[in-house]
Every structure is written in structure tokens, then in C-alpha cells.
């Protein structure tokens, strides 16, 4: 397995994650009832177009994360909305609707606060077990985990585990429940994160870049 990862790194090592395009006017009516439309100013305008589309990057999320006050529900809300925008782009038409459902959830602030605290404490299993907001499944709440994790190396920072990453892992022959020795999802997620960090360290790349590569490949993980 590690040799397959090494070949993929050698083949795609010059590739970089690009910013995600989003359409503010699609999101505005979903964010307006929650006082979060200012989040739509994040990132930069798309060049050469009149649609009003913008580009949001992982770096934009990191800068917003660094301004979050865990005791301020509004800053938690803003970062969560930005994560959902970044994760949806213009291809996930359900993203705005699901985001509105999560923002309307009465447990929103408590869930965002407690899972952020758990991630920053290195308790990824606990964060996974505690996340429960309407409309938000693993593909998106692990994006939240990755966005709020501000720990530095050698900590095994949270990573995204969405369907595209999963397809690539399965194509490479890696199965989360077998690696974890259990069907328990929080344990499987923590095992995935640890395994990815091990692979990244052995191949000289960062774990979040490797995660992006698996996302980019979307199951087409032929390293030959």
C-alpha cells in the first residue's frame, strides 16, 4: 500500500489544490436569516466574468479560523458557513439548503463549540461521535474538523474524509474498518487520520496535501 502511495506522490507531486468557485447569490437567501451574509465576501472575485462568482481557498478558511473566538457563537457560525461554501462550490446544489438546515439547528452552537474543542485537544474520535447537525454528514463535518484544527506538527491534525477520498482509498485496497479492526465510525476516522499522516511522513509530503490528492483522484488511483 505504501508503495502505491509513493508512486502517486511521484506522479502528481507538482499538482496543487486550487481555490473553489462559488456563487454568492445562490447562498445569500440561505445565510441572510442567520445574519451571516458577510461571509460571502470571503476570498476573491473571479477574474474576467460578470456572474459575481468568487474563489475561496483553504488558506481563506485558515485565516478565518485564526479569528474565531470559541465563546462567540457568531464567529463559530461564520467559519462553519465558510467551510460549507468551500466544500460545496458550484457543483453541490444541495449545499446551501443543507447549510441552512444546520444553521437552524438549535444545537448548532453547542455542537460547533464542543467539536472544535475536541479536535483542538486531539480527541478526533470524540469530535466524530459528538457531531450531529441537521443536513451535515461525514463528508462535510470532517471538513469542519480540518478547518478548526490549528495544532502544529508533529500533531496528527484532522483531515477530510469525504466520498471522493473514500473512493480513492478503496481503489488502493485500503478499507477503514479493516484497518481500525472495528465498524465503529469514530475509531475508523481516527485510524484514517493516523494512517494518512504515516503515509505522508514516509513520502515527504503533508497529510492535507495527500488527502487533497485522493480527493482529486476520486477513485481513479492508478499509479502505474
PDB file of C-alpha atoms in Angstrom, residues 39-199:
ATOM      1  CA  UNK A  39     -19.252  35.567   4.931  1.00  0.00           C
ATOM      2  CA  UNK A  40     -19.911  35.827   1.184  1.00  0.00           C
ATOM      3  CA  UNK A  41     -17.171  38.465   0.948  1.00  0.00           C
ATOM      4  CA  UNK A  42     -14.547  35.815   1.702  1.00  0.00           C
ATOM      5  CA  UNK A  43     -11.933  35.046  -0.934  1.00  0.00           C
ATOM      6  CA  UNK A  44     -11.529  36.994  -4.173  1.00  0.00           C
ATOM      7  CA  UNK A  45     -13.655  37.812  -7.186  1.00  0.00           C
ATOM      8  CA  UNK A  46     -13.320  35.584 -10.217  1.00  0.00           C
ATOM      9  CA  UNK A  47     -11.412  37.382 -12.932  1.00  0.00           C
ATOM     10  CA  UNK A  48     -12.930  38.008 -16.335  1.00  0.00           C
ATOM     11  CA  UNK A  49     -16.543  37.325 -15.525  1.00  0.00           C
ATOM     12  CA  UNK A  50     -19.759  39.184 -14.762  1.00  0.00           C
ATOM     13  CA  UNK A  51     -21.502  36.473 -12.757  1.00  0.00           C
ATOM     14  CA  UNK A  52     -20.291  37.744  -9.388  1.00  0.00           C
ATOM     15  CA  UNK A  53     -18.689  34.393  -8.602  1.00  0.00           C
ATOM     16  CA  UNK A  54     -15.865  34.311  -6.089  1.00  0.00           C
ATOM     17  CA  UNK A  55     -12.988  31.993  -5.270  1.00  0.00           C
ATOM     18  CA  UNK A  56     -12.414  30.626  -1.766  1.00  0.00           C
ATOM     19  CA  UNK A  57      -9.295  28.711  -0.773  1.00  0.00           C
ATOM     20  CA  UNK A  58      -8.202  26.541   2.101  1.00  0.00           C
ATOM     21  CA  UNK A  59      -5.966  29.439   3.118  1.00  0.00           C
ATOM     22  CA  UNK A  60      -9.018  31.697   3.387  1.00  0.00           C
ATOM     23  CA  UNK A  61     -10.549  29.209   5.825  1.00  0.00           C
ATOM     24  CA  UNK A  62      -7.344  29.157   7.877  1.00  0.00           C
ATOM     25  CA  UNK A  63      -7.313  32.950   8.136  1.00  0.00           C
ATOM     26  CA  UNK A  64     -10.942  32.976   9.229  1.00  0.00           C
ATOM     27  CA  UNK A  65     -10.222  30.164  11.718  1.00  0.00           C
ATOM     28  CA  UNK A  66      -7.487  32.241  13.331  1.00  0.00           C
ATOM     29  CA  UNK A  67     -10.058  34.930  14.146  1.00  0.00           C
ATOM     30  CA  UNK A  68     -12.543  32.554  15.770  1.00  0.00           C
ATOM     31  CA  UNK A  69     -13.432  33.081  19.410  1.00  0.00           C
ATOM     32  CA  UNK A  70     -14.737  29.799  20.764  1.00  0.00           C
ATOM     33  CA  UNK A  71     -17.020  31.689  23.146  1.00  0.00           C
ATOM     34  CA  UNK A  72     -18.563  33.717  20.327  1.00  0.00           C
ATOM     35  CA  UNK A  73     -21.410  31.860  18.570  1.00  0.00           C
ATOM     36  CA  UNK A  74     -21.265  34.231  15.597  1.00  0.00           C
ATOM     37  CA  UNK A  75     -17.614  33.561  14.799  1.00  0.00           C
ATOM     38  CA  UNK A  76     -18.236  29.815  15.007  1.00  0.00           C
ATOM     39  CA  UNK A  77     -21.243  30.253  12.708  1.00  0.00           C
ATOM     40  CA  UNK A  78     -19.209  32.281  10.206  1.00  0.00           C
ATOM     41  CA  UNK A  79     -16.413  29.724   9.981  1.00  0.00           C
ATOM     42  CA  UNK A  80     -18.885  26.869   9.637  1.00  0.00           C
ATOM     43  CA  UNK A  81     -20.734  28.676   6.826  1.00  0.00           C
ATOM     44  CA  UNK A  82     -17.428  29.337   5.055  1.00  0.00           C
ATOM     45  CA  UNK A  83     -16.463  25.666   5.343  1.00  0.00           C
ATOM     46  CA  UNK A  84     -19.788  24.629   3.829  1.00  0.00           C
ATOM     47  CA  UNK A  85     -19.357  27.115   0.974  1.00  0.00           C
ATOM     48  CA  UNK A  86     -15.828  25.879   0.275  1.00  0.00           C
ATOM     49  CA  UNK A  87     -16.944  22.263   0.444  1.00  0.00           C
ATOM     50  CA  UNK A  88     -19.908  22.808  -1.885  1.00  0.00           C
ATOM     51  CA  UNK A  89     -18.533  25.133  -4.547  1.00  0.00           C
ATOM     52  CA  UNK A  90     -20.853  25.348  -7.554  1.00  0.00           C
ATOM     53  CA  UNK A  91     -21.236  21.588  -8.000  1.00  0.00           C
ATOM     54  CA  UNK A  92     -23.146  20.613  -4.855  1.00  0.00           C
ATOM     55  CA  UNK A  93     -26.579  22.160  -5.382  1.00  0.00           C
ATOM     56  CA  UNK A  94     -27.805  20.822  -2.048  1.00  0.00           C
ATOM     57  CA  UNK A  95     -25.032  22.543  -0.084  1.00  0.00           C
ATOM     58  CA  UNK A  96     -26.857  25.835   0.549  1.00  0.00           C
ATOM     59  CA  UNK A  97     -30.032  24.028   1.651  1.00  0.00           C
ATOM     60  CA  UNK A  98     -28.141  21.710   3.986  1.00  0.00           C
ATOM     61  CA  UNK A  99     -26.199  24.649   5.404  1.00  0.00           C
ATOM     62  CA  UNK A 100     -29.410  26.493   6.204  1.00  0.00           C
ATOM     63  CA  UNK A 101     -30.755  23.387   7.938  1.00  0.00           C
ATOM     64  CA  UNK A 102     -27.616  23.157  10.078  1.00  0.00           C
ATOM     65  CA  UNK A 103     -27.655  26.856  10.916  1.00  0.00           C
ATOM     66  CA  UNK A 104     -31.277  26.482  12.022  1.00  0.00           C
ATOM     67  CA  UNK A 105     -30.488  23.534  14.288  1.00  0.00           C
ATOM     68  CA  UNK A 106     -30.997  24.598  17.941  1.00  0.00           C
ATOM     69  CA  UNK A 107     -27.889  22.608  18.898  1.00  0.00           C
ATOM     70  CA  UNK A 108     -25.672  24.410  16.383  1.00  0.00           C
ATOM     71  CA  UNK A 109     -23.572  26.485  18.756  1.00  0.00           C
ATOM     72  CA  UNK A 110     -23.051  23.683  21.264  1.00  0.00           C
ATOM     73  CA  UNK A 111     -22.071  21.185  18.570  1.00  0.00           C
ATOM     74  CA  UNK A 112     -19.667  23.555  16.826  1.00  0.00           C
ATOM     75  CA  UNK A 113     -18.073  24.615  20.102  1.00  0.00           C
ATOM     76  CA  UNK A 114     -17.662  21.159  21.629  1.00  0.00           C
ATOM     77  CA  UNK A 115     -16.381  19.527  18.446  1.00  0.00           C
ATOM     78  CA  UNK A 116     -13.918  22.368  17.883  1.00  0.00           C
ATOM     79  CA  UNK A 117     -12.628  21.925  21.417  1.00  0.00           C
ATOM     80  CA  UNK A 118     -12.340  18.157  20.962  1.00  0.00           C
ATOM     81  CA  UNK A 119     -10.430  18.490  17.689  1.00  0.00           C
ATOM     82  CA  UNK A 120      -8.022  21.046  19.132  1.00  0.00           C
ATOM     83  CA  UNK A 121      -7.437  18.714  22.090  1.00  0.00           C
ATOM     84  CA  UNK A 122      -6.593  15.873  19.696  1.00  0.00           C
ATOM     85  CA  UNK A 123      -9.743  13.899  20.510  1.00  0.00           C
ATOM     86  CA  UNK A 124     -10.826  13.115  16.959  1.00  0.00           C
ATOM     87  CA  UNK A 125     -12.907  10.124  17.988  1.00  0.00           C
ATOM     88  CA  UNK A 126     -14.783  12.266  20.476  1.00  0.00           C
ATOM     89  CA  UNK A 127     -15.350  15.011  17.921  1.00  0.00           C
ATOM     90  CA  UNK A 128     -16.710  12.496  15.422  1.00  0.00           C
ATOM     91  CA  UNK A 129     -19.033  10.956  17.989  1.00  0.00           C
ATOM     92  CA  UNK A 130     -20.391  14.340  19.072  1.00  0.00           C
ATOM     93  CA  UNK A 131     -21.096  15.957  15.724  1.00  0.00           C
ATOM     94  CA  UNK A 132     -24.799  15.921  14.945  1.00  0.00           C
ATOM     95  CA  UNK A 133     -26.373  18.769  12.969  1.00  0.00           C
ATOM     96  CA  UNK A 134     -29.256  18.558  10.515  1.00  0.00           C
ATOM     97  CA  UNK A 135     -28.130  18.097   6.938  1.00  0.00           C
ATOM     98  CA  UNK A 136     -24.431  17.576   7.697  1.00  0.00           C
ATOM     99  CA  UNK A 137     -22.851  14.166   7.186  1.00  0.00           C
ATOM    100  CA  UNK A 138     -19.302  12.856   7.408  1.00  0.00           C
ATOM    101  CA  UNK A 139     -18.157  14.410   4.141  1.00  0.00           C
ATOM    102  CA  UNK A 140     -18.840  17.881   5.493  1.00  0.00           C
ATOM    103  CA  UNK A 141     -18.313  17.626   9.224  1.00  0.00           C
ATOM    104  CA  UNK A 142     -14.817  16.254   8.684  1.00  0.00           C
ATOM    105  CA  UNK A 143     -14.222  19.410   6.613  1.00  0.00           C
ATOM    106  CA  UNK A 144     -15.210  21.316   9.752  1.00  0.00           C
ATOM    107  CA  UNK A 145     -12.716  19.276  11.773  1.00  0.00           C
ATOM    108  CA  UNK A 146      -9.922  20.021   9.312  1.00  0.00           C
ATOM    109  CA  UNK A 147     -10.776  23.715   9.274  1.00  0.00           C
ATOM    110  CA  UNK A 148     -10.801  24.217  13.054  1.00  0.00           C
ATOM    111  CA  UNK A 149      -7.644  22.210  13.783  1.00  0.00           C
ATOM    112  CA  UNK A 150      -4.911  24.781  14.397  1.00  0.00           C
ATOM    113  CA  UNK A 151      -2.406  22.449  16.015  1.00  0.00           C
ATOM    114  CA  UNK A 152       1.124  22.287  14.633  1.00  0.00           C
ATOM    115  CA  UNK A 153       3.368  19.355  13.750  1.00  0.00           C
ATOM    116  CA  UNK A 154       4.016  16.713  14.956  1.00  0.00           C
ATOM    117  CA  UNK A 155       0.344  16.567  15.914  1.00  0.00           C
ATOM    118  CA  UNK A 156      -1.805  14.422  13.648  1.00  0.00           C
ATOM    119  CA  UNK A 157      -4.176  17.131  12.525  1.00  0.00           C
ATOM    120  CA  UNK A 158      -7.715  16.362  11.447  1.00  0.00           C
ATOM    121  CA  UNK A 159      -8.285  15.518   7.797  1.00  0.00           C
ATOM    122  CA  UNK A 160     -11.275  15.401   5.482  1.00  0.00           C
ATOM    123  CA  UNK A 161     -12.850  12.025   4.801  1.00  0.00           C
ATOM    124  CA  UNK A 162     -15.438  12.530   2.100  1.00  0.00           C
ATOM    125  CA  UNK A 163     -16.806  10.174  -0.531  1.00  0.00           C
ATOM    126  CA  UNK A 164     -14.178  11.070  -3.124  1.00  0.00           C
ATOM    127  CA  UNK A 165     -11.326  10.364  -0.698  1.00  0.00           C
ATOM    128  CA  UNK A 166     -13.056   7.142   0.304  1.00  0.00           C
ATOM    129  CA  UNK A 167     -13.320   6.013  -3.298  1.00  0.00           C
ATOM    130  CA  UNK A 168      -9.591   6.529  -3.800  1.00  0.00           C
ATOM    131  CA  UNK A 169      -8.715   4.670  -0.613  1.00  0.00           C
ATOM    132  CA  UNK A 170     -10.902   1.762  -1.639  1.00  0.00           C
ATOM    133  CA  UNK A 171      -9.394   1.754  -5.126  1.00  0.00           C
ATOM    134  CA  UNK A 172      -5.984   1.406  -3.492  1.00  0.00           C
ATOM    135  CA  UNK A 173      -7.249  -1.531  -1.456  1.00  0.00           C
ATOM    136  CA  UNK A 174      -7.405   0.247   1.905  1.00  0.00           C
ATOM    137  CA  UNK A 175     -10.536  -0.347   3.980  1.00  0.00           C
ATOM    138  CA  UNK A 176     -11.176   1.743   7.071  1.00  0.00           C
ATOM    139  CA  UNK A 177     -12.966  -0.903   9.116  1.00  0.00           C
ATOM    140  CA  UNK A 178     -10.274  -3.474   8.443  1.00  0.00           C
ATOM    141  CA  UNK A 179      -7.505  -1.032   9.317  1.00  0.00           C
ATOM    142  CA  UNK A 180      -9.297   0.004  12.511  1.00  0.00           C
ATOM    143  CA  UNK A 181     -10.396  -3.524  13.414  1.00  0.00           C
ATOM    144  CA  UNK A 182     -13.920  -2.288  14.098  1.00  0.00           C
ATOM    145  CA  UNK A 183     -17.047  -0.943  12.400  1.00  0.00           C
ATOM    146  CA  UNK A 184     -17.126   1.924  14.922  1.00  0.00           C
ATOM    147  CA  UNK A 185     -17.019   5.062  12.788  1.00  0.00           C
ATOM    148  CA  UNK A 186     -15.224   7.401  15.232  1.00  0.00           C
ATOM    149  CA  UNK A 187     -12.423   4.843  15.548  1.00  0.00           C
ATOM    150  CA  UNK A 188     -12.317   4.320  11.790  1.00  0.00           C
ATOM    151  CA  UNK A 189     -11.961   8.057  11.237  1.00  0.00           C
ATOM    152  CA  UNK A 190      -9.149   8.387  13.771  1.00  0.00           C
ATOM    153  CA  UNK A 191      -7.390   5.408  12.174  1.00  0.00           C
ATOM    154  CA  UNK A 192      -7.695   7.035   8.747  1.00  0.00           C
ATOM    155  CA  UNK A 193      -6.124  10.256  10.028  1.00  0.00           C
ATOM    156  CA  UNK A 194      -3.253   8.426  11.701  1.00  0.00           C
ATOM    157  CA  UNK A 195      -2.632   6.270   8.624  1.00  0.00           C
ATOM    158  CA  UNK A 196      -2.600   9.272   6.304  1.00  0.00           C
ATOM    159  CA  UNK A 197      -0.068  11.053   8.500  1.00  0.00           C
ATOM    160  CA  UNK A 198       2.144   7.963   8.467  1.00  0.00           C
ATOM    161  CA  UNK A 199       1.961   7.742   4.659  1.00  0.00           C
TER     162      UNK A 199
END
